[in-house]
PDB file of C-alpha atoms in Angstrom:
ATOM      1  CA  MET U   1       0.102   0.011  -0.089  1.00 40.00           C
ATOM      2  CA  THR U   2       2.726   2.486   1.083  1.00 40.00           C
ATOM      3  CA  GLU U   3       4.513   1.898  -2.537  1.00 45.00           C
ATOM      4  CA  SER U   4       1.399   2.935  -4.436  1.00 55.00           C
ATOM      5  CA  ASN U   5       0.622   6.260  -2.341  1.00 65.00           C
ATOM      6  CA  PRO U   6       3.142   9.187  -3.890  1.00 71.00           C
ATOM      7  CA  ARG U   7       5.127  11.198  -1.438  1.00 82.00           C
ATOM      8  CA  ILE U   8       3.298  14.492  -0.342  1.00 92.00           C
ATOM      9  CA  THR U   9       5.080  17.526  -1.201  1.00 93.00           C
ATOM     10  CA  LYS U  10       2.221  20.197  -1.275  1.00 96.00           C
ATOM     11  CA  ALA U  11       0.789  22.044   1.409  1.00 97.00           C
ATOM     12  CA  VAL U  12      -2.332  24.446   1.168  1.00 97.00           C
ATOM     13  CA  ILE U  13      -3.027  27.307   3.550  1.00 97.00           C
ATOM     14  CA  PRO U  14      -6.377  28.802   3.405  1.00 95.00           C
ATOM     15  CA  ALA U  15      -5.809  32.506   4.293  1.00 92.00           C
ATOM     16  CA  ALA U  16      -8.509  34.631   2.521  1.00 88.00           C
ATOM     17  CA  GLY U  17     -10.686  35.189   5.657  1.00 85.00           C
ATOM     18  CA  LEU U  18     -11.548  38.836   7.187  1.00 82.00           C
ATOM     19  CA  GLY U  19     -10.550  38.152  10.455  1.00 84.00           C
ATOM     20  CA  THR U  20     -13.781  40.168  11.913  1.00 87.00           C
ATOM     21  CA  ARG U  21     -12.936  38.792  15.394  1.00 90.00           C
ATOM     22  CA  PHE U  22      -9.907  40.792  15.697  1.00 91.00           C
ATOM     23  CA  LEU U  23     -11.178  44.224  14.457  1.00 91.00           C
ATOM     24  CA  PRO U  24     -10.082  46.842  14.364  1.00 92.00           C
ATOM     25  CA  ALA U  25      -6.745  45.600  14.429  1.00 91.00           C
ATOM     26  CA  THR U  26      -7.571  43.482  11.058  1.00 90.00           C
ATOM     27  CA  LYS U  27      -9.002  46.357   9.353  1.00 90.00           C
ATOM     28  CA  ALA U  28      -5.936  46.696   7.164  1.00 89.00           C
ATOM     29  CA  THR U  29      -3.565  43.897   8.497  1.00 91.00           C
ATOM     30  CA  PRO U  30      -4.332  40.480   7.782  1.00 92.00           C
ATOM     31  CA  LYS U  31      -5.009  38.307  10.698  1.00 92.00           C
ATOM     32  CA  GLU U  32      -2.397  35.860   9.823  1.00 93.00           C
ATOM     33  CA  MET U  33       0.084  38.789  10.330  1.00 94.00           C
ATOM     34  CA  LEU U  34      -0.734  39.280  13.842  1.00 94.00           C
ATOM     35  CA  PRO U  35       2.276  38.584  15.891  1.00 94.00           C
ATOM     36  CA  VAL U  36       2.505  35.487  17.922  1.00 94.00           C
ATOM     37  CA  VAL U  37       5.393  36.983  20.088  1.00 94.00           C
ATOM     38  CA  ASP U  38       7.876  38.205  17.288  1.00 92.00           C
ATOM     39  CA  LYS U  39       6.619  36.130  14.376  1.00 93.00           C
ATOM     40  CA  PRO U  40       3.510  36.424  12.556  1.00 95.00           C
ATOM     41  CA  ALA U  41       1.196  33.457  13.130  1.00 94.00           C
ATOM     42  CA  ILE U  42       1.333  32.347   9.330  1.00 95.00           C
ATOM     43  CA  GLN U  43       4.963  31.846   9.662  1.00 96.00           C
ATOM     44  CA  TYR U  44       4.455  29.159  12.282  1.00 95.00           C
ATOM     45  CA  VAL U  45       2.140  27.490   9.985  1.00 96.00           C
ATOM     46  CA  VAL U  46       4.563  27.341   6.898  1.00 96.00           C
ATOM     47  CA  GLU U  47       7.561  26.061   9.173  1.00 96.00           C
ATOM     48  CA  GLU U  48       5.209  23.155  10.452  1.00 96.00           C
ATOM     49  CA  ALA U  49       4.703  22.348   6.924  1.00 96.00           C
ATOM     50  CA  VAL U  50       8.116  22.339   5.919  1.00 96.00           C
ATOM     51  CA  SER U  51       9.212  20.395   9.008  1.00 94.00           C
ATOM     52  CA  ALA U  52       6.749  17.518   7.626  1.00 94.00           C
ATOM     53  CA  GLY U  53       8.648  17.667   4.176  1.00 94.00           C
ATOM     54  CA  LEU U  54       6.188  19.836   2.419  1.00 96.00           C
ATOM     55  CA  ASP U  55       8.381  22.537   0.814  1.00 92.00           C
ATOM     56  CA  ASP U  56       5.787  23.583  -1.823  1.00 96.00           C
ATOM     57  CA  VAL U  57       3.158  25.999  -0.444  1.00 97.00           C
ATOM     58  CA  LEU U  58       0.446  27.371  -1.815  1.00 97.00           C
ATOM     59  CA  MET U  59      -1.751  30.038   0.163  1.00 96.00           C
ATOM     60  CA  ILE U  60      -5.200  30.846  -0.682  1.00 95.00           C
ATOM     61  CA  THR U  61      -5.638  34.713  -0.300  1.00 94.00           C
ATOM     62  CA  GLY U  62      -7.955  37.300  -0.860  1.00 88.00           C
ATOM     63  CA  ARG U  63      -7.915  41.254  -1.108  1.00 83.00           C
ATOM     64  CA  ASN U  64      -5.921  43.208   1.240  1.00 84.00           C
ATOM     65  CA  LYS U  65      -3.588  40.210   1.525  1.00 90.00           C
ATOM     66  CA  ARG U  66      -0.573  41.409   0.092  1.00 92.00           C
ATOM     67  CA  PRO U  67       1.208  41.659   3.290  1.00 94.00           C
ATOM     68  CA  LEU U  68       1.508  37.993   3.466  1.00 94.00           C
ATOM     69  CA  GLU U  69       3.019  37.876  -0.092  1.00 94.00           C
ATOM     70  CA  ASP U  70       5.658  40.338   1.124  1.00 94.00           C
ATOM     71  CA  HIS U  71       6.342  38.752   4.379  1.00 95.00           C
ATOM     72  CA  PHE U  72       7.560  35.717   2.569  1.00 95.00           C
ATOM     73  CA  ASP U  73       9.484  37.547  -0.055  1.00 94.00           C
ATOM     74  CA  ARG U  74      12.917  39.386   0.146  1.00 91.00           C
ATOM     75  CA  ASN U  75      13.410  42.845   1.415  1.00 92.00           C
ATOM     76  CA  TYR U  76      16.427  44.261   0.147  1.00 92.00           C
ATOM     77  CA  GLU U  77      16.243  47.505   1.534  1.00 94.00           C
ATOM     78  CA  LEU U  78      15.902  46.044   5.158  1.00 94.00           C
ATOM     79  CA  GLU U  79      18.517  43.559   4.942  1.00 93.00           C
ATOM     80  CA  SER U  80      21.035  46.022   3.415  1.00 94.00           C
ATOM     81  CA  ALA U  81      20.423  48.123   6.193  1.00 95.00           C
ATOM     82  CA  LEU U  82      21.167  45.382   8.582  1.00 94.00           C
ATOM     83  CA  GLN U  83      23.973  44.248   6.840  1.00 92.00           C
ATOM     84  CA  ARG U  84      25.299  47.937   7.138  1.00 94.00           C
ATOM     85  CA  LYS U  85      24.827  47.905  10.956  1.00 92.00           C
ATOM     86  CA  GLY U  86      26.488  44.439  11.191  1.00 93.00           C
ATOM     87  CA  ASP U  87      23.260  42.944  12.949  1.00 92.00           C
ATOM     88  CA  ALA U  88      23.791  39.367  11.613  1.00 93.00           C
ATOM     89  CA  ASN U  89      21.106  38.025  14.011  1.00 92.00           C
ATOM     90  CA  ARG U  90      18.340  40.264  12.842  1.00 92.00           C
ATOM     91  CA  LEU U  91      19.351  39.581   9.254  1.00 93.00           C
ATOM     92  CA  ALA U  92      19.219  36.020   9.599  1.00 93.00           C
ATOM     93  CA  ARG U  93      15.784  36.127  11.307  1.00 91.00           C
ATOM     94  CA  VAL U  94      14.597  38.514   8.363  1.00 92.00           C
ATOM     95  CA  GLN U  95      16.114  36.058   5.629  1.00 92.00           C
ATOM     96  CA  GLU U  96      14.586  32.962   7.256  1.00 92.00           C
ATOM     97  CA  SER U  97      11.178  33.641   6.122  1.00 91.00           C
ATOM     98  CA  SER U  98      11.895  34.122   2.382  1.00 91.00           C
ATOM     99  CA  ASP U  99      13.983  30.855   2.466  1.00 90.00           C
ATOM    100  CA  LEU U 100      11.444  28.680   4.154  1.00 91.00           C
ATOM    101  CA  ALA U 101       9.657  27.085   1.041  1.00 92.00           C
ATOM    102  CA  THR U 102       8.627  27.671  -2.634  1.00 94.00           C
ATOM    103  CA  MET U 103       5.411  29.857  -2.141  1.00 96.00           C
ATOM    104  CA  HIS U 104       2.671  30.222  -4.395  1.00 96.00           C
ATOM    105  CA  TYR U 105      -0.582  32.408  -4.121  1.00 96.00           C
ATOM    106  CA  VAL U 106      -3.831  32.359  -5.663  1.00 95.00           C
ATOM    107  CA  ARG U 107      -6.829  34.387  -4.587  1.00 92.00           C
ATOM    108  CA  GLN U 108     -10.130  32.937  -3.819  1.00 89.00           C
ATOM    109  CA  GLY U 109     -12.058  35.983  -5.025  1.00 81.00           C
ATOM    110  CA  ASP U 110     -15.709  35.228  -3.625  1.00 80.00           C
ATOM    111  CA  PRO U 111     -15.374  33.602  -0.028  1.00 76.00           C
ATOM    112  CA  LYS U 112     -17.576  31.013  -0.184  1.00 84.00           C
ATOM    113  CA  GLY U 113     -16.318  28.831   2.796  1.00 88.00           C
ATOM    114  CA  LEU U 114     -13.303  26.384   3.559  1.00 92.00           C
ATOM    115  CA  GLY U 115     -14.313  23.857   0.829  1.00 93.00           C
ATOM    116  CA  HIS U 116     -14.374  26.597  -1.788  1.00 93.00           C
ATOM    117  CA  ALA U 117     -10.809  27.720  -0.669  1.00 94.00           C
ATOM    118  CA  VAL U 118      -9.470  24.205  -1.129  1.00 95.00           C
ATOM    119  CA  LEU U 119     -11.181  23.704  -4.335  1.00 95.00           C
ATOM    120  CA  CYS U 120      -9.118  26.861  -5.773  1.00 95.00           C
ATOM    121  CA  ALA U 121      -6.262  24.874  -4.966  1.00 96.00           C
ATOM    122  CA  ALA U 122      -7.108  22.229  -7.528  1.00 96.00           C
ATOM    123  CA  PRO U 123      -4.903  23.599 -10.562  1.00 95.00           C
ATOM    124  CA  HIS U 124      -1.903  23.730  -8.439  1.00 96.00           C
ATOM    125  CA  VAL U 125      -2.287  20.298  -6.546  1.00 95.00           C
ATOM    126  CA  GLY U 126      -3.378  18.236  -9.559  1.00 92.00           C
ATOM    127  CA  GLN U 127      -3.890  14.489  -9.129  1.00 92.00           C
ATOM    128  CA  GLU U 128      -1.525  14.435  -5.914  1.00 93.00           C
ATOM    129  CA  PRO U 129      -2.300  13.940  -2.242  1.00 95.00           C
ATOM    130  CA  PHE U 130      -1.944  17.202  -0.355  1.00 97.00           C
ATOM    131  CA  ALA U 131      -2.125  18.619   3.019  1.00 97.00           C
ATOM    132  CA  VAL U 132      -4.124  21.498   4.128  1.00 97.00           C
ATOM    133  CA  LEU U 133      -3.091  23.581   7.183  1.00 97.00           C
ATOM    134  CA  LEU U 134      -5.546  26.130   8.838  1.00 94.00           C
ATOM    135  CA  GLY U 135      -3.531  29.211  10.227  1.00 87.00           C
ATOM    136  CA  ASP U 136      -5.854  29.556  13.469  1.00 88.00           C
ATOM    137  CA  ASP U 137      -4.363  26.281  14.876  1.00 89.00           C
ATOM    138  CA  LEU U 138      -0.707  26.521  15.902  1.00 92.00           C
ATOM    139  CA  ILE U 139       0.742  23.129  16.630  1.00 93.00           C
ATOM    140  CA  ASP U 140       3.907  23.053  19.070  1.00 89.00           C
ATOM    141  CA  PRO U 141       6.754  21.689  16.715  1.00 87.00           C
ATOM    142  CA  ARG U 142       7.599  19.313  19.746  1.00 89.00           C
ATOM    143  CA  ASP U 143       4.519  17.431  18.563  1.00 91.00           C
ATOM    144  CA  PRO U 144       4.743  16.669  15.033  1.00 89.00           C
ATOM    145  CA  LEU U 145       1.131  15.996  14.309  1.00 95.00           C
ATOM    146  CA  LEU U 146       1.282  17.043  10.417  1.00 96.00           C
ATOM    147  CA  GLN U 147       4.217  14.393  10.160  1.00 95.00           C
ATOM    148  CA  ARG U 148       2.310  11.709  11.690  1.00 95.00           C
ATOM    149  CA  MET U 149      -0.560  12.218   9.224  1.00 96.00           C
ATOM    150  CA  VAL U 150       1.465  11.927   6.417  1.00 96.00           C
ATOM    151  CA  GLU U 151       2.729   8.540   7.622  1.00 95.00           C
ATOM    152  CA  VAL U 152      -0.747   7.511   8.168  1.00 95.00           C
ATOM    153  CA  GLN U 153      -2.019   8.722   4.809  1.00 95.00           C
ATOM    154  CA  ALA U 154       1.282   6.950   3.267  1.00 93.00           C
ATOM    155  CA  GLN U 155       0.111   3.724   5.230  1.00 92.00           C
ATOM    156  CA  HIS U 156      -3.534   3.689   4.452  1.00 92.00           C
ATOM    157  CA  GLY U 157      -4.145   5.875   1.269  1.00 91.00           C
ATOM    158  CA  GLY U 158      -7.050   8.165   1.121  1.00 93.00           C
ATOM    159  CA  SER U 159      -7.712  11.040   3.673  1.00 95.00           C
ATOM    160  CA  VAL U 160      -6.550  12.001   7.077  1.00 96.00           C
ATOM    161  CA  VAL U 161      -8.065  14.240   9.320  1.00 96.00           C
ATOM    162  CA  ALA U 162      -6.605  15.718  12.885  1.00 97.00           C
ATOM    163  CA  LEU U 163      -8.886  15.103  15.667  1.00 97.00           C
ATOM    164  CA  LEU U 164      -9.041  16.413  19.411  1.00 95.00           C
ATOM    165  CA  GLU U 165     -10.951  15.274  22.227  1.00 93.00           C
ATOM    166  CA  VAL U 166     -12.739  18.057  23.642  1.00 93.00           C
ATOM    167  CA  ALA U 167     -15.492  18.695  26.246  1.00 92.00           C
ATOM    168  CA  PRO U 168     -18.915  17.615  25.229  1.00 91.00           C
ATOM    169  CA  GLU U 169     -20.498  21.109  25.518  1.00 91.00           C
ATOM    170  CA  GLN U 170     -17.817  22.456  23.332  1.00 91.00           C
ATOM    171  CA  ILE U 171     -18.394  20.303  20.250  1.00 92.00           C
ATOM    172  CA  HIS U 172     -20.734  22.531  18.727  1.00 90.00           C
ATOM    173  CA  LEU U 173     -17.791  24.677  17.799  1.00 89.00           C
ATOM    174  CA  TYR U 174     -16.273  22.223  15.685  1.00 89.00           C
ATOM    175  CA  GLY U 175     -16.615  19.578  12.956  1.00 87.00           C
ATOM    176  CA  CYS U 176     -17.209  16.195  14.632  1.00 92.00           C
ATOM    177  CA  ALA U 177     -16.344  12.906  13.507  1.00 93.00           C
ATOM    178  CA  ALA U 178     -17.617   9.392  14.068  1.00 92.00           C
ATOM    179  CA  ILE U 179     -14.951   7.041  14.658  1.00 93.00           C
ATOM    180  CA  ASP U 180     -14.046   3.129  14.993  1.00 92.00           C
ATOM    181  CA  ALA U 181     -10.933   2.156  16.734  1.00 91.00           C
ATOM    182  CA  THR U 182      -7.896   0.549  14.814  1.00 91.00           C
ATOM    183  CA  GLU U 183      -4.871  -1.169  16.007  1.00 91.00           C
ATOM    184  CA  ASP U 184      -2.669   1.873  16.314  1.00 91.00           C
ATOM    185  CA  SER U 185      -3.969   3.800  19.786  1.00 90.00           C
ATOM    186  CA  ASP U 186      -3.553   7.366  17.915  1.00 93.00           C
ATOM    187  CA  VAL U 187      -5.302   6.356  14.659  1.00 95.00           C
ATOM    188  CA  VAL U 188      -9.145   5.960  14.146  1.00 95.00           C
ATOM    189  CA  ARG U 189     -11.211   4.966  11.223  1.00 95.00           C
ATOM    190  CA  VAL U 190     -13.388   7.911  10.626  1.00 95.00           C
ATOM    191  CA  THR U 191     -16.997   6.742   9.626  1.00 93.00           C
ATOM    192  CA  GLY U 192     -19.168   9.894   9.217  1.00 90.00           C
ATOM    193  CA  MET U 193     -18.807  13.628  10.057  1.00 89.00           C
ATOM    194  CA  ILE U 194     -20.889  16.723  10.940  1.00 88.00           C
ATOM    195  CA  GLU U 195     -19.903  20.167  10.992  1.00 85.00           C
ATOM    196  CA  LYS U 196     -20.628  21.918  14.240  1.00 87.00           C
ATOM    197  CA  PRO U 197     -23.458  19.735  15.729  1.00 89.00           C
ATOM    198  CA  GLU U 198     -25.761  20.422  18.835  1.00 90.00           C
ATOM    199  CA  GLN U 199     -24.288  18.239  21.660  1.00 89.00           C
ATOM    200  CA  ALA U 200     -27.300  16.137  21.464  1.00 89.00           C
ATOM    201  CA  ASP U 201     -26.542  15.156  17.776  1.00 88.00           C
ATOM    202  CA  ALA U 202     -22.680  14.834  18.043  1.00 90.00           C
ATOM    203  CA  PRO U 203     -21.701  11.232  17.161  1.00 91.00           C
ATOM    204  CA  SER U 204     -18.565  11.664  19.613  1.00 93.00           C
ATOM    205  CA  ASN U 205     -16.374  14.267  21.430  1.00 91.00           C
ATOM    206  CA  TYR U 206     -13.779  14.183  18.659  1.00 93.00           C
ATOM    207  CA  ALA U 207     -13.512  17.426  17.115  1.00 94.00           C
ATOM    208  CA  ILE U 208     -11.820  18.090  13.572  1.00 93.00           C
ATOM    209  CA  ILE U 209      -8.937  20.503  13.998  1.00 93.00           C
ATOM    210  CA  GLY U 210      -7.298  22.401  11.167  1.00 92.00           C
ATOM    211  CA  ARG U 211      -4.810  19.826   9.937  1.00 96.00           C
ATOM    212  CA  TYR U 212      -5.856  17.651   6.811  1.00 97.00           C
ATOM    213  CA  VAL U 213      -4.309  15.332   4.374  1.00 97.00           C
ATOM    214  CA  LEU U 214      -6.308  14.886   1.401  1.00 96.00           C
ATOM    215  CA  ASP U 215      -6.916  12.693  -1.493  1.00 94.00           C
ATOM    216  CA  PRO U 216      -7.024  14.497  -4.682  1.00 94.00           C
ATOM    217  CA  GLN U 217     -10.587  13.167  -5.386  1.00 94.00           C
ATOM    218  CA  ILE U 218     -11.855  15.785  -3.023  1.00 95.00           C
ATOM    219  CA  PHE U 219     -11.845  18.231  -5.750  1.00 96.00           C
ATOM    220  CA  ASP U 220     -14.416  16.428  -7.702  1.00 93.00           C
ATOM    221  CA  ILE U 221     -16.658  16.130  -4.693  1.00 94.00           C
ATOM    222  CA  LEU U 222     -16.218  19.601  -3.632  1.00 94.00           C
ATOM    223  CA  ARG U 223     -17.301  20.678  -7.152  1.00 93.00           C
ATOM    224  CA  LYS U 224     -20.537  19.042  -6.696  1.00 91.00           C
ATOM    225  CA  THR U 225     -21.159  19.818  -2.830  1.00 87.00           C
ATOM    226  CA  GLU U 226     -24.163  22.519  -2.283  1.00 83.00           C
ATOM    227  CA  PRO U 227     -23.587  25.258   0.271  1.00 80.00           C
ATOM    228  CA  GLY U 228     -24.295  23.816   3.896  1.00 75.00           C
ATOM    229  CA  ARG U 229     -23.743  25.397   7.443  1.00 77.00           C
ATOM    230  CA  GLY U 230     -23.630  29.199   7.089  1.00 75.00           C
ATOM    231  CA  GLY U 231     -24.565  28.964   3.351  1.00 78.00           C
ATOM    232  CA  GLU U 232     -20.762  28.150   2.639  1.00 83.00           C
ATOM    233  CA  ILE U 233     -19.251  25.160   1.038  1.00 89.00           C
ATOM    234  CA  GLN U 234     -17.922  23.103   3.867  1.00 88.00           C
ATOM    235  CA  LEU U 235     -14.830  20.670   3.599  1.00 92.00           C
ATOM    236  CA  THR U 236     -16.580  18.432   6.272  1.00 89.00           C
ATOM    237  CA  ASP U 237     -19.639  17.977   4.035  1.00 90.00           C
ATOM    238  CA  ALA U 238     -17.190  16.782   1.409  1.00 91.00           C
ATOM    239  CA  LEU U 239     -15.075  14.406   3.499  1.00 92.00           C
ATOM    240  CA  GLN U 240     -18.397  12.940   4.875  1.00 90.00           C
ATOM    241  CA  GLN U 241     -18.948  11.645   1.274  1.00 90.00           C
ATOM    242  CA  LEU U 242     -15.340  10.185   1.339  1.00 90.00           C
ATOM    243  CA  ALA U 243     -16.027   8.485   4.871  1.00 89.00           C
ATOM    244  CA  ALA U 244     -19.375   7.180   3.873  1.00 87.00           C
ATOM    245  CA  ASP U 245     -17.970   5.705   0.533  1.00 83.00           C
ATOM    246  CA  GLU U 246     -14.276   4.871   0.163  1.00 79.00           C
ATOM    247  CA  LYS U 247     -14.672   3.942  -3.382  1.00 82.00           C
ATOM    248  CA  LEU U 248     -14.686   7.661  -4.035  1.00 80.00           C
ATOM    249  CA  GLY U 249     -11.233   8.408  -2.880  1.00 78.00           C
ATOM    250  CA  GLY U 250     -10.110   5.918  -0.277  1.00 79.00           C
ATOM    251  CA  PRO U 251     -10.865   5.678   3.423  1.00 92.00           C
ATOM    252  CA  VAL U 252     -10.763   8.446   6.048  1.00 94.00           C
ATOM    253  CA  HIS U 253      -8.543   8.157   9.019  1.00 96.00           C
ATOM    254  CA  GLY U 254      -8.022  10.437  11.970  1.00 96.00           C
ATOM    255  CA  VAL U 255      -5.101  11.009  13.926  1.00 97.00           C
ATOM    256  CA  VAL U 256      -5.913  11.637  17.525  1.00 96.00           C
ATOM    257  CA  PHE U 257      -3.705  14.524  18.694  1.00 95.00           C
ATOM    258  CA  LYS U 258      -2.795  15.114  22.435  1.00 92.00           C
ATOM    259  CA  GLY U 259      -0.013  17.294  21.953  1.00 90.00           C
ATOM    260  CA  ARG U 260       0.373  21.218  22.508  1.00 90.00           C
ATOM    261  CA  ARG U 261      -2.051  23.399  20.475  1.00 91.00           C
ATOM    262  CA  TYR U 262      -2.474  27.042  20.326  1.00 88.00           C
ATOM    263  CA  ASP U 263      -5.735  28.666  19.209  1.00 86.00           C
ATOM    264  CA  THR U 264      -5.042  32.005  17.784  1.00 89.00           C
ATOM    265  CA  GLY U 265      -8.438  32.575  16.066  1.00 85.00           C
ATOM    266  CA  ASP U 266     -10.044  33.482  19.364  1.00 88.00           C
ATOM    267  CA  ARG U 267      -8.792  36.603  21.233  1.00 92.00           C
ATOM    268  CA  GLY U 268      -8.320  35.067  24.518  1.00 92.00           C
ATOM    269  CA  ASP U 269      -6.718  32.172  23.305  1.00 90.00           C
ATOM    270  CA  TYR U 270      -4.550  34.183  20.955  1.00 93.00           C
ATOM    271  CA  LEU U 271      -3.054  35.988  24.229  1.00 94.00           C
ATOM    272  CA  ARG U 272      -2.786  32.811  26.163  1.00 92.00           C
ATOM    273  CA  ALA U 273      -0.751  31.441  23.300  1.00 92.00           C
ATOM    274  CA  ILE U 274       1.583  34.358  23.522  1.00 94.00           C
ATOM    275  CA  VAL U 275       1.939  33.991  26.830  1.00 95.00           C
ATOM    276  CA  ARG U 276       2.692  30.221  26.868  1.00 92.00           C
ATOM    277  CA  LEU U 277       5.168  30.673  23.963  1.00 93.00           C
ATOM    278  CA  ALA U 278       6.955  33.506  25.534  1.00 95.00           C
ATOM    279  CA  CYS U 279       7.316  31.645  28.888  1.00 95.00           C
ATOM    280  CA  GLU U 280       8.928  28.951  26.864  1.00 92.00           C
ATOM    281  CA  ARG U 281      11.398  30.798  24.777  1.00 92.00           C
ATOM    282  CA  GLU U 282      15.131  30.847  26.251  1.00 93.00           C
ATOM    283  CA  ASP U 283      15.693  34.310  25.217  1.00 93.00           C
ATOM    284  CA  LEU U 284      12.355  35.765  26.764  1.00 95.00           C
ATOM    285  CA  GLY U 285      11.317  33.034  29.253  1.00 95.00           C
ATOM    286  CA  PRO U 286      13.528  33.514  32.514  1.00 96.00           C
ATOM    287  CA  ASP U 287      12.444  37.501  32.866  1.00 96.00           C
ATOM    288  CA  PHE U 288       8.949  37.089  31.340  1.00 96.00           C
ATOM    289  CA  ARG U 289       8.134  34.373  33.866  1.00 96.00           C
ATOM    290  CA  THR U 290       9.489  36.471  36.772  1.00 96.00           C
ATOM    291  CA  TRP U 291       7.354  39.250  35.935  1.00 95.00           C
ATOM    292  CA  LEU U 292       4.479  37.272  35.286  1.00 95.00           C
ATOM    293  CA  ARG U 293       4.423  35.602  38.692  1.00 94.00           C
ATOM    294  CA  SER U 294       4.960  39.095  40.401  1.00 93.00           C
ATOM    295  CA  TYR U 295       1.797  40.472  38.487  1.00 93.00           C
ATOM    296  CA  VAL U 296      -0.301  37.270  39.224  1.00 92.00           C
ATOM    297  CA  ALA U 297       0.605  37.703  42.869  1.00 91.00           C
ATOM    298  CA  GLU U 298      -0.004  41.417  42.979  1.00 88.00           C
ATOM    299  CA  GLU U 299      -3.469  40.940  41.346  1.00 78.00           C
ATOM    300  CA  MET U 300      -4.561  38.092  43.373  1.00 70.00           C
TER     301      MET U 300
END
């Protein structure tokens, strides 16, 4: 089975959303460019793809998203200024983003949902399996979720989704998967999916989070998928068809993730992600943790 599945090299990152939960900060700045400590959130996502061996990255953008392209391009004026100052450390950090991967961009145009955004990648992806990474979920590099998903896809074929066990009262915030156990403790067979169900209708409390490895047959299904919840073309609805009939594009498996995940799509979780990552930094952590303990003690 492994030999028949081509190696995955392409990653798709949908980044056309308006970021309305972060207004007014996102009025003129893409939400993906908001800093998490001192790097924009989108750079963490691209770094994750590259770490998993996916160095061909297609970003699905929209209006007012030009700063995303600029960030991953060279900035010769800034680089020259840093060279003249002899600031090799900052120069290396500036150049790092432009050397990460081979970057491509396509505009979604009319934002019709995640499924439509993924469909925009069809001409670039072709008939290869590929990964989709959503920018609101930052996965700690010490917990290589995407790499594990690529391994599962190579073993079983078809598509793979990332799953996270959540409290039952939170399942309405996510796509939800019906699952069967497999021989691997961290891998399940997905038998069905539903987008943001009410708690009473949820088949489990396993939420689908923002990492996917998809069979290219998903494009044919998305072309025929009618708008669903919220009037948008839902990727979950298309994956449900694959889960219900593996003849369409192979089985659907899930990798159950128990590692560190930072949700930057919510203002509160975004702030918590910054604090957690800053505390763990060697250059910032010691002083920041000392200040944080003092601040908390004073406020308590």
